[in-house]
Structure formats: C-alpha cells, structure tokens
Amino acid sequence: VRWISSLPDKVIESRPFLCILQAWVMLYSGQIEIAESRLTDAENALEIQSHTADQRDFKIIMGLIYSNRAYLTFLQGQHAQTIDYARKALIGLPENAALFRAQTGIYLGVAYRYQGQLQEAFRTYNEILPIAQQLKGRIAVQISQNLGDLLWQMAKLNQAQDVLEKALVITEQHVGRPDMPYCGYIYMLLGRILYQRDELSEALKIIEKGFSLCKDWNLPEITALSCLDLANIYWTLGKHDEARESYQGAINLFSDFSVWGRKYAEASKAKFELALGNLESVDQWAQ
C-alpha cells in the first residue's frame, strides 16, 4: 500500500493495471472506498485506450477488474453480483493467469455458499483446487480453507479435517513450517471441528493459536471471522466476558469495511445475549 500510494495520482489513473493493483491491495487492507474508486479509474483509462490497446491485454485487464469487483461486492453482501462478476472474470482471464483465476474462483465459491448453493460452491472449489495446489503457498491454503469450511457446513467433518490437515502439510513442505500467518484460519476451522465433537479444551487451544496467527496475517475479513469463532467457544466454556469482547471485536473490525459483515456479527452477538437473558440488549438490536 505504501509503495503504490507513493506514486502520483495522475500516473496511476492513466494506467489501468496500476489502478487494479492499487484497488487489490486496498481491498485486502479493508480500504473499500479507495478500491472502488480505483476500479472506476481503471475502467475509464481502459475506455480511453480501447482503440489502441492490444485486445488480449484488454480482455485480461477487464477480467482483473471483474475479479476485484467480485471481491468488493462480496464484502458488501451483494452475493448475486459477486457471482456475476466472478463468472465474467473467468471468461476474460487466460488459463495461464492461474493465481487470478484461483482467487476469482474463491470469490465465486464463497458467494454460492452465502446464496445457499452449496453444491455449486463444492463444484467450484474442486475445479480450482488442482490449480491452487500447483501454485502452492497462500492461495492453495485459501482454497483448502474455503473447501474445508464448506465441508464443515455440510456436516462432513472427517472430509473437512482431511482437507485442512493436507493444507498444513503442503505449507510445511513449501516453507518449512505449517504455522504461517495465512494458515491461521485453517487452525480456526480445525478447532471448530473439535468443538463440534465436544473436545472443548483441545478446541480452545487450537482456536487460540489460529486467532493469534490470523492477527499476524492482518487480513481484516479473516481476523473478524476468527473473532466470531473465538467468541463461540468462550461462550460454550462459560467465559462470558471474553465472549462478549470477541463478538464486539468482530463488530468493530467489520464496521471499517463491510456493513454486511457488521450486521452478521451483530446478529451473532444478539444470539449470545439472548441465551444469557439480556433481553434489553437484544431488543435494542432488534429495533
């Protein structure tokens, strides 16, 4: 962010690819409005250059714009639009743009999940998983993470655990250790599986480790989601002050970049307060 922001605005605005790069890093750092503005700048610059640009480059850049808009609309909770943008991106991006195709596939799969189309999400993740495994590193972990999360949602705990543990093995083979910051949410999900099996002390240990790694990675969306998992196990263990603090932490993080995410976190906290009989707090939320 610091490097690309040091360039003059006029330099960035006149170059579609630079606009896209800045939008990308701004999205991942939670600066949504700047990202949206830069994507518009990229479209404007591309339109000006459309008569002189190489058509292959034109398609790739449009594919990248659509990919970034897919992530942007996901953060805004506009999942039908996410699906539309992601499909358009995959049409425009060439087969050798493996990283961007895999990343776009993640957005598509997640949007399908939140639309309740679980089988479509499952198909999408399985299509992009071989690409990601060739790339290794963070992107392979992210797809395994999303596939494992989906399998957990479908109550296929053994399959979910297998996918997640393989992601840690791939990471260890790739960088020498499994506990990289970008593996943080893998540990959160493994802890969630232990939680489902009522192995609570071990679940807490794994989830706290995952939360620490997620904070080190510092991706706002992942950190916020990990706060919710941490809150849930604190709640179950009767650590109500810690649970309330973690729910509020998720709300605060989401408030900076995703209205939809904030509402999701607020609803989770309301469920917690309702269980404790704090009806006044829940009534305020409902109003």
Short mmCIF file of C-alpha atoms in Angstrom, two decimals, residues 10 19 23 33 45 48 55 71 101 105 114 119 126 132 147 158 162 167 173 175 210 252:
data_model
loop_
_atom_site.label_atom_id
_atom_site.label_comp_id
_atom_site.label_asym_id
_atom_site.label_seq_id
_atom_site.Cartn_x
_atom_site.Cartn_y
_atom_site.Cartn_z
CA LYS A 10 -2.05 11.06 -12.46
CA CYS A 19 -5.25 1.16 -10.87
CA ALA A 23 -7.52 -1.48 -5.83
CA GLU A 33 -13.93 3.26 -0.95
CA ALA A 45 -8.44 4.57 -18.55
CA ILE A 48 -9.75 5.92 -23.39
CA GLN A 55 -7.28 -6.92 -27.49
CA TYR A 71 -14.47 -9.41 -4.03
CA ARG A 101 -8.29 -17.45 -11.77
CA GLY A 105 -12.83 -19.00 -8.02
CA TYR A 114 -23.90 -17.49 1.07
CA GLN A 119 -23.27 -27.98 -4.45
CA ASN A 126 -12.92 -28.74 -6.66
CA ALA A 132 -4.02 -23.85 -6.39
CA LEU A 147 -13.39 -26.09 0.87
CA ASN A 158 -13.95 -36.09 8.56
CA ASP A 162 -8.62 -34.22 5.90
CA ALA A 167 -3.20 -27.82 3.57
CA GLN A 173 6.62 -28.78 2.56
CA VAL A 175 8.02 -23.09 3.52
CA GLY A 210 -5.31 -19.84 14.97
CA ASN A 252 -15.64 -3.25 15.32
#
